[in-house]
Structure formats: C-alpha cells, structure tokens
mmCIF file of C-alpha atoms in Angstrom:
data_model
loop_
_atom_site.group_PDB
_atom_site.id
_atom_site.type_symbol
_atom_site.label_atom_id
_atom_site.label_comp_id
_atom_site.label_asym_id
_atom_site.label_seq_id
_atom_site.Cartn_x
_atom_site.Cartn_y
_atom_site.Cartn_z
ATOM 1 C CA MET A 1 -10.942 1.641 -13.596
ATOM 2 C CA LEU A 2 -13.123 0.014 -16.238
ATOM 3 C CA ASP A 3 -9.989 -0.952 -18.174
ATOM 4 C CA SER A 4 -8.876 -2.772 -15.011
ATOM 5 C CA SER A 5 -12.124 -4.786 -14.987
ATOM 6 C CA CYS A 6 -13.337 -3.066 -11.816
ATOM 7 C CA GLN A 7 -17.064 -2.870 -11.351
ATOM 8 C CA LEU A 8 -17.763 0.522 -9.799
ATOM 9 C CA GLN A 9 -20.648 2.854 -9.207
ATOM 10 C CA PRO A 10 -20.243 6.657 -9.234
ATOM 11 C CA ASP A 11 -20.424 6.746 -5.410
ATOM 12 C CA ASP A 12 -17.400 4.401 -5.281
ATOM 13 C CA ILE A 13 -15.130 7.065 -6.788
ATOM 14 C CA THR A 14 -13.396 9.907 -4.974
ATOM 15 C CA ILE A 15 -11.501 12.418 -7.073
ATOM 16 C CA THR A 16 -8.392 13.735 -5.347
ATOM 17 C CA LEU A 17 -5.736 16.327 -6.022
ATOM 18 C CA GLY A 18 -3.214 13.614 -6.885
ATOM 19 C CA CYS A 19 -1.679 10.569 -5.254
ATOM 20 C CA GLN A 20 -0.317 12.450 -2.221
ATOM 21 C CA ASN A 21 -3.811 13.722 -1.419
ATOM 22 C CA ALA A 22 -5.276 10.249 -1.997
ATOM 23 C CA LEU A 23 -2.761 8.707 0.422
ATOM 24 C CA MET A 24 -3.532 11.321 3.073
ATOM 25 C CA LEU A 25 -7.296 10.821 2.734
ATOM 26 C CA SER A 26 -6.922 7.040 2.858
ATOM 27 C CA LEU A 27 -4.797 7.179 5.986
ATOM 28 C CA GLN A 28 -7.132 9.692 7.644
ATOM 29 C CA ALA A 29 -10.110 7.433 6.925
ATOM 30 C CA ILE A 30 -8.667 4.344 8.610
ATOM 31 C CA THR A 31 -6.083 5.469 11.173
ATOM 32 C CA GLN A 32 -5.773 7.610 14.266
ATOM 33 C CA ALA A 33 -2.695 9.297 15.703
ATOM 34 C CA GLY A 34 -0.378 6.669 17.169
ATOM 35 C CA ASP A 35 -1.525 3.841 14.876
ATOM 36 C CA THR A 36 1.083 1.729 13.097
ATOM 37 C CA VAL A 37 1.368 1.585 9.317
ATOM 38 C CA ALA A 38 3.563 -0.833 7.353
ATOM 39 C CA ILE A 39 5.380 0.740 4.423
ATOM 40 C CA GLU A 40 7.846 -0.386 1.773
ATOM 41 C CA SER A 41 11.472 0.586 2.294
ATOM 42 C CA PRO A 42 12.804 2.461 0.463
ATOM 43 C CA VAL A 43 9.629 4.456 -0.060
ATOM 44 C CA TYR A 44 8.297 7.533 -1.800
ATOM 45 C CA HIS A 45 9.242 10.499 0.414
ATOM 46 C CA GLY A 46 5.746 12.019 0.259
ATOM 47 C CA LEU A 47 4.381 9.014 2.123
ATOM 48 C CA LEU A 48 6.833 9.616 4.970
ATOM 49 C CA GLN A 49 5.613 13.202 5.147
ATOM 50 C CA ALA A 50 1.975 12.048 5.345
ATOM 51 C CA ILE A 51 2.785 9.606 8.142
ATOM 52 C CA GLU A 52 4.595 12.327 10.077
ATOM 53 C CA ILE A 53 1.784 14.883 9.628
ATOM 54 C CA LEU A 54 -0.803 12.349 10.847
ATOM 55 C CA ASN A 55 1.368 11.304 13.836
ATOM 56 C CA LEU A 56 1.447 7.668 12.756
ATOM 57 C CA LYS A 57 4.151 5.100 13.423
ATOM 58 C CA ALA A 58 5.799 3.414 10.437
ATOM 59 C CA ILE A 59 7.209 -0.067 10.230
ATOM 60 C CA GLU A 60 9.550 -0.285 7.269
ATOM 61 C CA ILE A 61 9.404 -3.544 5.337
ATOM 62 C CA PRO A 62 12.329 -4.048 2.927
ATOM 63 C CA CYS A 63 11.501 -3.859 -0.769
ATOM 64 C CA SER A 64 13.772 -5.418 -3.390
ATOM 65 C CA THR A 65 14.036 -4.452 -7.034
ATOM 66 C CA GLU A 66 13.302 -8.053 -8.090
ATOM 67 C CA SER A 67 10.265 -9.002 -6.010
ATOM 68 C CA GLY A 68 8.972 -5.896 -4.243
ATOM 69 C CA ILE A 69 7.939 -5.858 -0.597
ATOM 70 C CA ASP A 70 9.259 -8.748 1.509
ATOM 71 C CA LEU A 71 6.049 -10.576 2.372
ATOM 72 C CA ASP A 72 7.709 -12.895 4.887
ATOM 73 C CA LEU A 73 8.871 -9.878 6.913
ATOM 74 C CA LEU A 74 5.476 -8.195 6.518
ATOM 75 C CA GLU A 75 3.800 -11.305 7.906
ATOM 76 C CA LYS A 76 6.253 -11.425 10.816
ATOM 77 C CA ALA A 77 5.684 -7.729 11.572
ATOM 78 C CA ALA A 78 1.895 -8.114 11.401
ATOM 79 C CA LYS A 79 2.045 -10.922 13.954
ATOM 80 C CA GLU A 80 4.289 -8.883 16.257
ATOM 81 C CA TRP A 81 2.612 -5.454 16.051
ATOM 82 C CA GLU A 82 -0.931 -4.240 15.544
ATOM 83 C CA ILE A 83 -0.648 -2.889 12.020
ATOM 84 C CA LYS A 84 -3.621 -0.751 11.038
ATOM 85 C CA ALA A 85 -2.690 -0.383 7.361
ATOM 86 C CA CYS A 86 -0.101 -1.432 4.813
ATOM 87 C CA ILE A 87 0.674 0.828 1.888
ATOM 88 C CA VAL A 88 2.105 -0.899 -1.163
ATOM 89 C CA THR A 89 2.895 0.185 -4.709
ATOM 90 C CA PRO A 90 2.392 -3.015 -6.740
ATOM 91 C CA ASN A 91 3.507 -1.622 -10.109
ATOM 92 C CA ASN A 92 6.851 0.118 -10.635
ATOM 93 C CA GLN A 93 7.394 0.876 -6.945
ATOM 94 C CA ASN A 94 9.122 4.205 -6.340
ATOM 95 C CA PRO A 95 12.139 4.213 -6.055
ATOM 96 C CA THR A 96 12.989 0.520 -6.681
ATOM 97 C CA GLY A 97 10.895 -0.031 -9.810
ATOM 98 C CA ALA A 98 9.713 -3.406 -8.452
ATOM 99 C CA THR A 99 6.440 -4.941 -9.629
ATOM 100 C CA LEU A 100 4.652 -7.582 -7.549
ATOM 101 C CA ASN A 101 3.857 -10.782 -9.401
ATOM 102 C CA HIS A 102 0.385 -12.344 -9.318
ATOM 103 C CA LEU A 103 1.193 -14.761 -6.474
ATOM 104 C CA ALA A 104 2.625 -11.957 -4.314
ATOM 105 C CA ARG A 105 -0.504 -9.879 -4.906
ATOM 106 C CA GLN A 106 -2.702 -12.769 -3.808
ATOM 107 C CA ARG A 107 -0.538 -13.377 -0.744
ATOM 108 C CA ILE A 108 -0.584 -9.761 0.424
ATOM 109 C CA ILE A 109 -4.387 -9.711 0.173
ATOM 110 C CA LYS A 110 -4.572 -12.901 2.259
ATOM 111 C CA LEU A 111 -2.176 -11.391 4.816
ATOM 112 C CA ALA A 112 -4.347 -8.295 5.117
ATOM 113 C CA GLU A 113 -7.421 -10.453 5.700
ATOM 114 C CA GLN A 114 -5.724 -12.788 8.178
ATOM 115 C CA CYS A 115 -3.926 -10.075 10.135
ATOM 116 C CA HIS A 116 -6.805 -7.566 10.001
ATOM 117 C CA PHE A 117 -5.057 -4.609 8.413
ATOM 118 C CA THR A 118 -6.261 -2.402 5.596
ATOM 119 C CA LEU A 119 -4.307 -2.653 2.374
ATOM 120 C CA ILE A 120 -3.829 0.677 0.626
ATOM 121 C CA GLU A 121 -2.718 0.200 -2.963
ATOM 122 C CA ASP A 122 -0.777 3.138 -4.389
ATOM 123 C CA ASP A 123 -1.089 2.144 -8.022
ATOM 124 C CA VAL A 124 -0.112 5.419 -9.600
ATOM 125 C CA TYR A 125 1.781 3.593 -12.384
ATOM 126 C CA GLY A 126 -0.590 0.661 -13.014
ATOM 127 C CA GLU A 127 -2.427 2.277 -15.903
ATOM 128 C CA ALA A 128 0.817 2.463 -17.883
ATOM 129 C CA LEU A 129 1.038 -1.335 -17.710
ATOM 130 C CA LEU A 130 -2.487 -1.679 -19.074
ATOM 131 C CA LEU A 131 -1.554 0.406 -22.098
ATOM 132 C CA ARG A 132 1.307 -1.916 -23.093
#
C-alpha cells in the first residue's frame, strides 16, 4: 500500500484469506440480503458465488477488453436502480484483461459519490503494474 502512495494506519488494514474472502467481507460490511450490486460482465466466477451466498441481486454492466466497465451504462443503471455497491477490477480485469485509464477511474469515483453507492476495488493485479 505504501508503494501505491496510500497513507494508512495499522487499524486501516484487514488481512484476509485472499481476494475471495476480501470480497465477501466487503459485501457483508455494506450490504444486506436483497440489496443490488453492480458488477462487470463478464466477471470472475468467485464474485458470482459470493453474491449468491449473500442473497444479493447483481446488475451486470458490460466490460470491454479496450476500456473496461461501460461507465455510461453504469450511470444509467445507478439512476434506475438503488445500487448499494459496485465491484470493479481496475487493473487487468478477469477475464477481459481490461485496465481502466485515469479518466475512467476518476469518473467511476464521481459516479459512486453522486449516486451514493460504495465502490469496491478488486485490485488483485495492481501491484504487478507498480513493479513494471
């Protein structure tokens, strides 16, 4: 996290048993059964399992290999439904391999603020980009 220029205190860190466990804990912390979660499509299968186990509803937002999650469709969905959270993989999205550019990252943060949903970043591959 320090390599990413994040300023953290020890109490800001939760160690998990991997990304699947981190996704489950994140969803459990901010959602209740029946809540709606926006996800990239296609998506990592483990996320679908977590959503099913927690009895959440998923809205699939198309994700292209060139630009990642379709932010126009995410915005439209957020205005139409009460989305509690949006889970996005900004670096090397699985399975498309898409990486969000800087402007898309700024826009998705603004959307989360404007539409009042929690943004869960699944950045399991981000550290590899820092090492380049």
